[in-house]
Tab-separated table of C-alpha atoms in Angstrom:
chain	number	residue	atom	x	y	z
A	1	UNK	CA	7.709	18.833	2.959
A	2	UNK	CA	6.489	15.437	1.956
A	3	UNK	CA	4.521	14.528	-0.946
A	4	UNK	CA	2.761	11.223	-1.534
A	5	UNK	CA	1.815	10.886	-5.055
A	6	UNK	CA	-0.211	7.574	-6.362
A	7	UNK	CA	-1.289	5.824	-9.487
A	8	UNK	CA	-1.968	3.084	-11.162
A	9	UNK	CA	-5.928	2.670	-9.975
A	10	UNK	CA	-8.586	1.581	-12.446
A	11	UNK	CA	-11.225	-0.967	-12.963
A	12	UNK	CA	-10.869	-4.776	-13.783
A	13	UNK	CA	-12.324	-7.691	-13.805
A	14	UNK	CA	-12.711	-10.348	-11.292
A	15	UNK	CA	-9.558	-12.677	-11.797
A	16	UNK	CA	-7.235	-9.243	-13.227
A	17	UNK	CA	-4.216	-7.195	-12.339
A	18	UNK	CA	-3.082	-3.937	-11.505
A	19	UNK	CA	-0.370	-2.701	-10.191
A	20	UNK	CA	-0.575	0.776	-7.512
A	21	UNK	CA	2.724	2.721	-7.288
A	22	UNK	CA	3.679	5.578	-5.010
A	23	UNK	CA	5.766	8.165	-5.764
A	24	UNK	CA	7.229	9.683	-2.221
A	25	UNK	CA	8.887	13.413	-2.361
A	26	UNK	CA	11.038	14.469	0.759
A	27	UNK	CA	10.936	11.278	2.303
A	28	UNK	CA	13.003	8.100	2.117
A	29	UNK	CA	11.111	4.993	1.316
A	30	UNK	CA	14.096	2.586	2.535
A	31	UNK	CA	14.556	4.070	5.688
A	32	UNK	CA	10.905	4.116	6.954
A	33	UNK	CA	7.534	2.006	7.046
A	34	UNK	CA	5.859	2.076	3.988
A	35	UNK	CA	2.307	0.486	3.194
A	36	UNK	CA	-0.798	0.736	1.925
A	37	UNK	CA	-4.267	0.923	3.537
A	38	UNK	CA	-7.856	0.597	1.488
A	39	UNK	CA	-11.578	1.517	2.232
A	40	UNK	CA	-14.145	0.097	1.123
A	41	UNK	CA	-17.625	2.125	0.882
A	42	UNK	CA	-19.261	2.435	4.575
A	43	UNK	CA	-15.987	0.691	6.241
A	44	UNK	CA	-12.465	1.294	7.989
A	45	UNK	CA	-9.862	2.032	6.479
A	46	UNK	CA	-7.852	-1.199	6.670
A	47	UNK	CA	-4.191	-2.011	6.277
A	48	UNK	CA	-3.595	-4.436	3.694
A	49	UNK	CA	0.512	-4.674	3.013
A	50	UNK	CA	3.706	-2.830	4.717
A	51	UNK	CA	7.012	-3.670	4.354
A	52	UNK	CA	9.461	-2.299	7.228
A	53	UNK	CA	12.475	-0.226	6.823
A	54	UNK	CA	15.450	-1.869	5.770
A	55	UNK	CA	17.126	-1.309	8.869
A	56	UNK	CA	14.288	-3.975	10.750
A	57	UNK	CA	14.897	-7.801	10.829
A	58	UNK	CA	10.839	-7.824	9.978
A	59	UNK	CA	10.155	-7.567	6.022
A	60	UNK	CA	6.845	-7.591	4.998
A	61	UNK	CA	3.102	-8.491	6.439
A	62	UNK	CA	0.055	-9.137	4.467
A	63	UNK	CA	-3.526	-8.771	5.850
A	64	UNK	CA	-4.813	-12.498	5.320
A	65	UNK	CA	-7.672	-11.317	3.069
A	66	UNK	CA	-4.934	-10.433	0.231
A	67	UNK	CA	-1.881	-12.632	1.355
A	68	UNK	CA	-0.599	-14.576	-1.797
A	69	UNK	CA	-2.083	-12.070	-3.866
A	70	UNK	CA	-0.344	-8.670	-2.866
A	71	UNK	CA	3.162	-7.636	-3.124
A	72	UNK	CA	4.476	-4.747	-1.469
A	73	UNK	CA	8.270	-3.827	-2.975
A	74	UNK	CA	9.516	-0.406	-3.443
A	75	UNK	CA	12.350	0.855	-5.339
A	76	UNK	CA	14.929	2.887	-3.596
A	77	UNK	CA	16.685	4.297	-7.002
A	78	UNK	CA	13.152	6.004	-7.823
A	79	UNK	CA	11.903	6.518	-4.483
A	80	UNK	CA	8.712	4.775	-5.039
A	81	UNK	CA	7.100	1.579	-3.520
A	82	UNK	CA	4.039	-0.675	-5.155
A	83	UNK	CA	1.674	-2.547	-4.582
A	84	UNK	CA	1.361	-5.128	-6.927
A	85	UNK	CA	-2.225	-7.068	-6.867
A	86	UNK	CA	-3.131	-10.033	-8.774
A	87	UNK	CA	-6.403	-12.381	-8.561
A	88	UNK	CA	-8.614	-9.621	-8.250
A	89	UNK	CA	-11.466	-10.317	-6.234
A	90	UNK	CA	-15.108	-8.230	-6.256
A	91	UNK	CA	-14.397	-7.836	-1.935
A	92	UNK	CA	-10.617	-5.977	-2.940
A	93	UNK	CA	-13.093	-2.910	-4.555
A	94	UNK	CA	-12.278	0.314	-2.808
A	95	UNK	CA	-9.723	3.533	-2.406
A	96	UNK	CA	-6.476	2.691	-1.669
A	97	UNK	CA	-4.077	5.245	0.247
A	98	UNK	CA	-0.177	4.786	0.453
A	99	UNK	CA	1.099	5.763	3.252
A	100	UNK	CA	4.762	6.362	5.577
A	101	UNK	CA	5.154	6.539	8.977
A	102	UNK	CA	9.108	8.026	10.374
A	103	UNK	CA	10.666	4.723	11.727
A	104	UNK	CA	8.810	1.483	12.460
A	105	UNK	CA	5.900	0.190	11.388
A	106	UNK	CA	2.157	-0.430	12.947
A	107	UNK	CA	-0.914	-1.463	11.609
A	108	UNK	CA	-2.870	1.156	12.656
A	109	UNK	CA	-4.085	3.937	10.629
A	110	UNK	CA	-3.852	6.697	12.855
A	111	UNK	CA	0.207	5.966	13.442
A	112	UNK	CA	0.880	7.058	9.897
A	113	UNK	CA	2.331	10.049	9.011
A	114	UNK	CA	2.135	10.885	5.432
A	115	UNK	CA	-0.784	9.806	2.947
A	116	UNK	CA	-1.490	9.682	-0.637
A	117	UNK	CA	-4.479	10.935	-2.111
A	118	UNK	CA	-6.309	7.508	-2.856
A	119	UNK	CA	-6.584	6.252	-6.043
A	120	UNK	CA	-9.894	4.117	-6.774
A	121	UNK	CA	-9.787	0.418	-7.591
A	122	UNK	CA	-13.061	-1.102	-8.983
A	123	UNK	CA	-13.588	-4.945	-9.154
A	124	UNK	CA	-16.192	-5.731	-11.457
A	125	UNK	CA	-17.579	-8.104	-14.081
């Protein structure tokens, strides 16, 4: 049984920090693709970081709307992999899902296996 558990939403101003973390039960997070998706109100849920397992010579992508901003890492001692997002902007408001998928990674949505339950991130003055 697998268990995705997130925190670490919130509100913040344009410009501000927060950090998302992702707790995963009964699966590794070094051994599989691990990212995180977001949805804004009335779109598609989107893919905005994923960093492959360790095993892959790939390491990390960034959708270009948050590269230099986002950092995907996880930590393999707790079992739990971030997403750490700085520079805020108004467009990054939405509900942000972790997610694994068993083996390599994809960008697409559907392909994932396991999902958290969203944790709401609100850019706002």
């Amino acid at each position: 049984q697998v268990e995705l558990v997130e925190s670490g939403g919130g509100s913040v101003q344009p410009g501000g920090s927060l950090r998302l973390s992702c707790d995963a039960l009964g699966s590794n997070v070094n051994h599989n693709c691990v990212a995180w998706f977001r949805q804004g109100s009335g779109k598609e849920r989107e893919q905005v970081a994923r960093r492959y397992p360790s095993t892959s010579t790939d390491n990390a992508y960034y959708a270009d709307s948050v590269k230099g901003r986002f950092t995907i890492s996880r930590d393999t001692t707790k079992n739990t992999f971030y997403l750490q997002m700085r520079y805020l902007q108004t467009p990054d408001t939405g509900t942000y899902y972790c997610s694994i998928r068993v083996g390599g990674c994809t960008s697409r949505a559907g392909d994932f296996d396991y999902w958290g339950q969203g944790t709401q991130v609100t850019v706002a003055l």
